Short mmCIF file of C-alpha atoms in Angstrom, two decimals:
data_model
loop_
_atom_site.label_atom_id
_atom_site.label_comp_id
_atom_site.label_asym_id
_atom_site.label_seq_id
_atom_site.Cartn_x
_atom_site.Cartn_y
_atom_site.Cartn_z
CA MET A 1 54.54 -207.36 90.92
CA GLN A 2 53.95 -210.82 89.45
CA LEU A 3 57.12 -212.81 90.00
CA HIS A 4 55.49 -215.93 88.58
CA LEU A 5 55.79 -214.32 85.14
CA VAL A 6 59.57 -214.58 85.24
CA LEU A 7 60.15 -217.60 87.47
CA ASN A 8 58.30 -220.68 88.63
CA THR A 9 57.14 -219.55 92.09
CA PHE A 10 55.83 -221.82 94.80
CA GLY A 11 52.68 -219.74 95.21
CA ALA A 12 51.83 -219.95 91.52
CA ASP A 13 52.64 -223.65 91.43
CA LEU A 14 50.26 -224.36 94.32
CA ALA A 15 47.52 -222.16 92.85
CA ARG A 16 47.70 -224.01 89.54
CA ARG A 17 47.45 -227.40 91.21
CA TYR A 18 44.86 -226.57 93.88
CA GLY A 19 42.80 -223.99 92.03
CA GLU A 20 43.27 -221.45 94.82
CA LYS A 21 45.96 -219.74 96.83
CA ILE A 22 47.59 -221.91 99.49
CA TYR A 23 49.58 -220.20 102.23
CA LYS A 24 52.11 -221.49 104.75
CA LEU A 25 51.37 -221.33 108.46
CA THR A 26 54.65 -221.20 110.38
CA LEU A 27 54.84 -223.54 113.37
CA HIS A 28 57.30 -224.03 116.23
CA GLY A 29 57.48 -227.63 117.42
CA GLY A 30 59.83 -226.87 120.31
CA PHE A 31 62.62 -228.80 118.58
CA SER A 32 66.27 -228.12 119.25
CA CYS A 33 69.31 -228.69 117.05
CA PRO A 34 72.22 -231.13 117.41
CA ASN A 35 74.51 -228.20 116.69
CA ARG A 36 73.31 -226.57 119.90
CA THR A 37 72.79 -229.52 122.23
CA GLY A 38 76.40 -230.70 122.03
CA GLU A 39 75.65 -233.77 119.94
CA LEU A 40 77.49 -232.16 117.02
CA GLY A 41 78.59 -228.86 118.49
CA ARG A 42 77.73 -225.85 120.58
CA GLY A 43 76.48 -222.40 119.71
CA GLY A 44 74.73 -223.30 116.48
CA CYS A 45 75.53 -222.01 113.00
CA THR A 46 77.47 -218.77 113.03
CA PHE A 47 74.73 -216.89 111.15
CA CYS A 48 71.81 -218.24 113.18
CA ASN A 49 69.40 -216.60 115.56
CA VAL A 50 66.03 -218.34 115.18
CA ALA A 51 64.28 -215.43 116.89
CA SER A 52 64.99 -213.40 113.75
CA ILE A 53 62.65 -215.60 111.67
CA ILE A 54 60.04 -216.89 114.09
CA ASP A 55 58.48 -215.83 117.38
CA GLU A 56 60.03 -218.17 119.96
CA SER A 57 57.19 -217.50 122.42
CA ILE A 58 54.67 -219.44 120.32
CA GLN A 59 56.31 -222.77 121.16
CA VAL A 60 54.42 -222.81 124.46
CA LYS A 61 51.20 -223.22 122.46
CA SER A 62 50.05 -226.52 121.01
CA ILE A 63 50.31 -227.14 117.28
CA SER A 64 46.53 -226.74 116.97
CA GLU A 65 46.60 -223.45 118.87
CA GLN A 66 49.42 -222.16 116.69
CA LEU A 67 47.48 -223.08 113.55
CA VAL A 68 44.39 -221.22 114.73
CA LEU A 69 46.46 -218.18 115.67
CA GLN A 70 48.39 -218.13 112.39
CA ALA A 71 45.28 -218.65 110.25
CA SER A 72 43.46 -215.82 112.02
CA GLN A 73 46.32 -213.48 111.15
CA MET A 74 46.50 -214.53 107.50
CA LYS A 75 42.89 -213.88 106.38
CA LYS A 76 44.00 -214.61 102.82
CA SER A 77 43.13 -218.22 102.22
CA GLN A 78 40.90 -221.09 103.18
CA ARG A 79 43.57 -223.79 102.92
CA TYR A 80 47.13 -223.94 104.17
CA LEU A 81 50.39 -225.84 104.48
CA ALA A 82 51.67 -226.50 107.99
CA TYR A 83 55.29 -225.35 108.00
CA PHE A 84 57.48 -226.72 110.79
CA GLN A 85 60.23 -224.12 110.48
CA ALA A 86 62.12 -223.52 113.70
CA TYR A 87 65.39 -225.33 114.38
CA THR A 88 65.54 -228.98 113.22
CA SER A 89 61.99 -230.26 112.79
CA THR A 90 62.95 -233.93 112.47
CA TYR A 91 65.18 -233.90 115.55
CA ALA A 92 63.05 -236.04 117.87
CA GLU A 93 61.79 -239.58 118.27
CA VAL A 94 59.56 -240.57 115.36
CA ALA A 95 56.62 -241.08 117.73
CA ILE A 96 56.90 -237.42 118.75
CA LEU A 97 57.17 -236.30 115.14
CA LYS A 98 54.11 -238.36 114.21
CA LYS A 99 52.07 -236.82 117.02
CA MET A 100 52.97 -233.26 115.99
CA TYR A 101 52.59 -233.77 112.25
CA GLU A 102 49.22 -235.47 112.65
CA GLU A 103 47.97 -232.81 115.03
CA ALA A 104 48.56 -230.39 112.16
CA LEU A 105 47.08 -232.63 109.48
CA GLN A 106 43.87 -233.31 111.40
CA ASN A 107 42.86 -229.73 110.66
CA ALA A 108 40.60 -229.83 107.62
CA ASP A 109 42.13 -226.62 106.25
CA ILE A 110 45.63 -228.16 106.08
CA VAL A 111 46.59 -229.70 102.74
CA GLY A 112 50.05 -230.83 103.72
CA LEU A 113 53.36 -230.36 105.50
CA CYS A 114 56.59 -228.50 104.93
CA VAL A 115 59.28 -229.77 107.29
CA GLY A 116 62.45 -227.75 107.72
CA THR A 117 65.49 -229.64 108.92
CA ARG A 118 69.19 -230.41 108.52
CA PRO A 119 70.39 -232.98 105.97
CA ASP A 120 72.16 -235.00 108.67
CA CYS A 121 69.11 -235.27 110.94
CA VAL A 122 66.59 -237.13 108.80
CA PRO A 123 66.51 -240.79 109.85
CA ASP A 124 64.94 -243.38 107.59
CA GLU A 125 61.99 -243.68 109.97
CA ALA A 126 61.21 -239.97 109.56
CA LEU A 127 61.41 -240.27 105.79
CA MET A 128 59.04 -243.24 105.83
CA LEU A 129 56.60 -241.25 107.97
CA LEU A 130 56.63 -238.35 105.53
CA ALA A 131 56.26 -240.78 102.63
CA GLU A 132 53.12 -242.19 104.28
CA TYR A 133 51.52 -238.73 104.29
CA GLN A 134 52.62 -238.20 100.69
CA ASN A 135 50.98 -241.50 99.72
CA GLN A 136 47.78 -240.44 101.49
CA GLY A 137 47.53 -237.48 99.12
CA TYR A 138 49.00 -234.73 101.28
CA GLU A 139 51.40 -232.16 99.91
CA VAL A 140 54.75 -232.95 101.54
CA TRP A 141 57.97 -230.98 101.25
CA LEU A 142 61.22 -231.78 103.01
CA GLU A 143 63.12 -228.50 103.33
CA LEU A 144 66.83 -229.10 103.73
CA GLY A 145 69.16 -226.37 104.91
CA LEU A 146 72.24 -227.00 102.82
CA GLN A 147 73.36 -223.34 102.46
CA THR A 148 76.44 -224.28 100.37
CA SER A 149 78.04 -227.39 98.87
CA ASN A 150 81.49 -226.20 99.91
CA ASP A 151 82.57 -228.36 102.85
CA LYS A 152 85.21 -225.82 103.89
CA THR A 153 82.57 -223.10 104.17
CA LEU A 154 80.20 -225.47 105.97
CA HIS A 155 82.93 -226.07 108.54
CA GLU A 156 83.70 -222.38 108.93
CA ILE A 157 80.06 -221.46 109.57
CA ASN A 158 79.78 -224.36 112.03
CA ARG A 159 77.05 -226.25 110.17
CA GLY A 160 78.25 -229.62 111.44
CA HIS A 161 77.33 -231.54 108.28
CA THR A 162 78.84 -232.11 104.85
CA TYR A 163 77.59 -232.01 101.30
CA ALA A 164 77.70 -235.81 101.30
CA ASP A 165 75.08 -235.80 104.08
CA TYR A 166 72.84 -233.66 101.91
CA HIS A 167 73.36 -235.81 98.82
CA LYS A 168 72.49 -239.00 100.70
CA THR A 169 69.33 -237.61 102.34
CA THR A 170 68.07 -235.95 99.17
CA GLN A 171 68.38 -239.11 97.13
CA LYS A 172 66.61 -241.18 99.78
CA ALA A 173 63.76 -238.69 100.06
CA ARG A 174 63.18 -238.34 96.33
CA GLN A 175 63.28 -242.12 95.86
CA LEU A 176 60.32 -242.25 98.27
CA GLY A 177 58.47 -239.59 96.28
CA ILE A 178 59.06 -236.83 98.84
CA LYS A 179 59.66 -233.41 97.31
CA VAL A 180 62.87 -231.70 98.41
CA CYS A 181 63.33 -227.94 98.71
CA THR A 182 66.95 -226.90 99.25
CA HIS A 183 67.91 -223.72 101.11
CA LEU A 184 70.96 -221.84 99.81
CA ILE A 185 72.64 -218.74 101.25
CA VAL A 186 74.22 -216.21 98.90
CA GLY A 187 77.08 -214.18 100.35
CA LEU A 188 78.61 -216.62 102.82
CA PRO A 189 82.12 -215.77 104.12
CA LYS A 190 84.82 -215.94 101.42
CA GLU A 191 82.40 -217.38 98.84
CA THR A 192 82.36 -215.98 95.32
CA LYS A 193 79.73 -215.91 92.61
CA GLN A 194 81.40 -218.99 91.12
CA ASP A 195 81.05 -220.81 94.45
CA CYS A 196 77.30 -220.15 94.30
CA PHE A 197 77.15 -221.62 90.79
CA THR A 198 79.13 -224.66 91.89
CA THR A 199 76.60 -225.24 94.66
CA LEU A 200 73.65 -224.80 92.30
CA ASN A 201 75.11 -227.25 89.79
CA ARG A 202 75.82 -229.87 92.45
CA VAL A 203 72.30 -229.52 93.83
CA LEU A 204 70.80 -229.84 90.35
CA ASP A 205 72.96 -232.88 89.62
CA THR A 206 71.76 -234.56 92.83
CA GLY A 207 68.14 -233.81 91.96
CA VAL A 208 65.85 -231.29 93.60
CA ASP A 209 62.25 -230.10 93.35
CA GLY A 210 62.42 -226.64 94.89
CA LEU A 211 64.92 -223.97 95.91
CA LYS A 212 65.10 -221.16 98.42
CA LEU A 213 67.62 -218.38 98.07
CA HIS A 214 68.57 -216.29 101.10
CA PRO A 215 70.98 -213.36 101.21
CA LEU A 216 73.38 -213.59 104.12
CA HIS A 217 72.26 -211.08 106.71
CA ILE A 218 73.78 -210.40 110.10
CA VAL A 219 71.44 -210.66 113.06
CA GLU A 220 71.85 -209.78 116.71
CA GLY A 221 72.61 -212.77 118.88
CA SER A 222 74.51 -214.66 116.20
CA ILE A 223 78.20 -215.56 116.34
CA MET A 224 78.68 -213.80 113.01
CA ALA A 225 77.47 -210.53 114.54
CA LYS A 226 80.70 -210.32 116.53
CA ALA A 227 82.81 -210.73 113.39
CA TRP A 228 80.75 -208.10 111.59
CA ARG A 229 81.16 -205.60 114.41
CA ALA A 230 84.91 -206.24 114.37
CA GLY A 231 85.02 -205.57 110.63
CA ARG A 232 85.90 -209.16 109.76
CA GLN A 233 82.63 -209.99 108.00
CA SER A 234 81.22 -208.12 105.03
CA VAL A 235 77.77 -208.36 103.45
CA LEU A 236 76.57 -208.03 99.87
CA SER A 237 75.08 -204.88 98.45
CA LEU A 238 71.61 -205.20 96.96
CA ASP A 239 73.05 -204.96 93.44
CA GLU A 240 75.57 -207.73 94.16
CA TYR A 241 72.87 -210.01 95.54
CA VAL A 242 70.51 -209.37 92.64
CA ASP A 243 73.25 -210.13 90.10
CA ILE A 244 74.04 -213.50 91.70
CA ALA A 245 70.45 -214.50 92.48
CA GLY A 246 69.27 -213.46 89.04
CA GLU A 247 71.92 -215.52 87.29
CA LEU A 248 71.29 -218.54 89.49
CA ILE A 249 67.61 -218.35 88.54
CA ARG A 250 68.44 -217.96 84.85
CA HIS A 251 70.53 -221.15 85.10
CA THR A 252 67.79 -223.13 86.87
CA PRO A 253 65.59 -225.54 84.84
CA LYS A 254 62.03 -224.32 84.47
CA GLU A 255 60.42 -227.26 86.31
CA ILE A 256 62.14 -226.42 89.61
CA VAL A 257 59.97 -224.34 91.92
CA TYR A 258 61.38 -221.29 93.68
CA HIS A 259 59.90 -221.14 97.17
CA ARG A 260 61.77 -217.95 98.02
CA ILE A 261 64.27 -215.59 96.42
CA SER A 262 65.00 -213.37 99.39
CA ALA A 263 64.74 -213.17 103.17
CA ASN A 264 64.33 -210.44 105.71
CA ALA A 265 64.67 -209.58 109.37
CA ARG A 266 63.56 -206.59 111.41
CA LYS A 267 65.65 -204.08 113.28
CA PRO A 268 66.96 -204.03 115.93
CA THR A 269 67.53 -207.77 115.35
CA LEU A 270 68.86 -207.06 111.85
CA LEU A 271 72.31 -205.50 111.87
CA ALA A 272 73.24 -205.63 108.17
CA PRO A 273 72.63 -205.16 105.32
CA ASP A 274 69.90 -202.56 105.73
CA TRP A 275 68.13 -203.62 102.54
CA CYS A 276 67.25 -206.98 104.13
CA GLU A 277 64.71 -205.21 106.33
CA ASN A 278 62.31 -204.97 103.39
CA HIS A 279 62.14 -208.18 101.35
CA TRP A 280 59.97 -206.50 98.71
CA GLN A 281 62.90 -204.28 97.76
CA SER A 282 65.07 -207.25 96.82
CA MET A 283 62.19 -209.19 95.26
CA ASN A 284 61.32 -206.24 93.03
CA ALA A 285 64.97 -205.85 92.10
CA VAL A 286 65.30 -209.54 91.14
CA ASP A 287 62.06 -209.31 89.17
CA HIS A 288 63.44 -206.31 87.26
CA TYR A 289 66.71 -208.15 86.58
CA LEU A 290 64.94 -211.19 85.16
CA ARG A 291 62.74 -209.05 82.93
CA GLN A 292 65.83 -207.28 81.64
CA PHE A 293 68.22 -210.20 81.17
CA GLY A 294 65.98 -213.26 80.83
CA VAL A 295 63.59 -215.43 82.82
CA GLN A 296 64.15 -218.68 84.68
CA ALA A 297 66.06 -221.21 82.54
CA SER A 298 66.76 -218.63 79.83
CA ALA A 299 70.54 -219.06 80.22
CA LEU A 300 70.23 -222.79 79.54
CA GLY A 301 69.36 -222.33 75.90
CA ASP A 302 65.79 -223.38 76.67
CA SER A 303 62.87 -221.93 74.72
CA TYR A 304 61.26 -221.25 78.09
CA GLN A 305 58.37 -218.78 78.00
CA PHE A 306 56.71 -216.71 80.72
CA ILE A 307 54.65 -219.01 82.93
CA GLY A 308 51.70 -216.66 83.37
#
């Protein structure tokens, strides 16, 4: 499968610019989250269990040790992006952030940083730090977990921030030349296909460089797992997800890079839907949809052609 033929993928974008494949190495900086510490709330987001996406045990290792371990497991590339993924990777004093980021960047195989965080936890000092690395020639991406632009939904899933927080942070980052990748969840409680389009349009209007789409999936240890077990929370079928994701992609301008179009978790951590256990299943299905109904930006009346 060559997804880059029907949408502008992050992997293909990096390969074009660097002349080789660049892979992400996932790091755990030992950060927490203001939605867990009590600063904004307790318990975290209702869908969240970080253990479902990253091995919590690796945080006892230094950033350098994690990079060596991750690179040894990849065996696919000679150069990488250091991806600070777990929790809120700007939620610390800037001096601590600088120490961690630079420990990653001192590795000659690292071409840049991807920093995952919340839109309400990116102080100006952290943005200036990332802008410094950008100005030094490193690849820098600020990955903001928005999930939805609907403030009512954000409240119900206990995000603890608003769309206004996202808008403010995104504009500041992009004014400094920092690329922004926005994470969106398809299938959030009570949200419709139209809600997803409203979010996409608001994100596009604000300005964005990359997008990540995630299907809502229920994982053990999350607050939402209790609602699912009680029959109060439903999940999308694969066909429903593909229809929404495919149309969002078709309505996305061609210059915006898709970092991800699905997500997965493993059983027994994954409770539902079963198809989220194998991300290739959903990726293949989205690929098929785009080949059948039109590629990225095709719904915008653009004369967009296959990238490959």
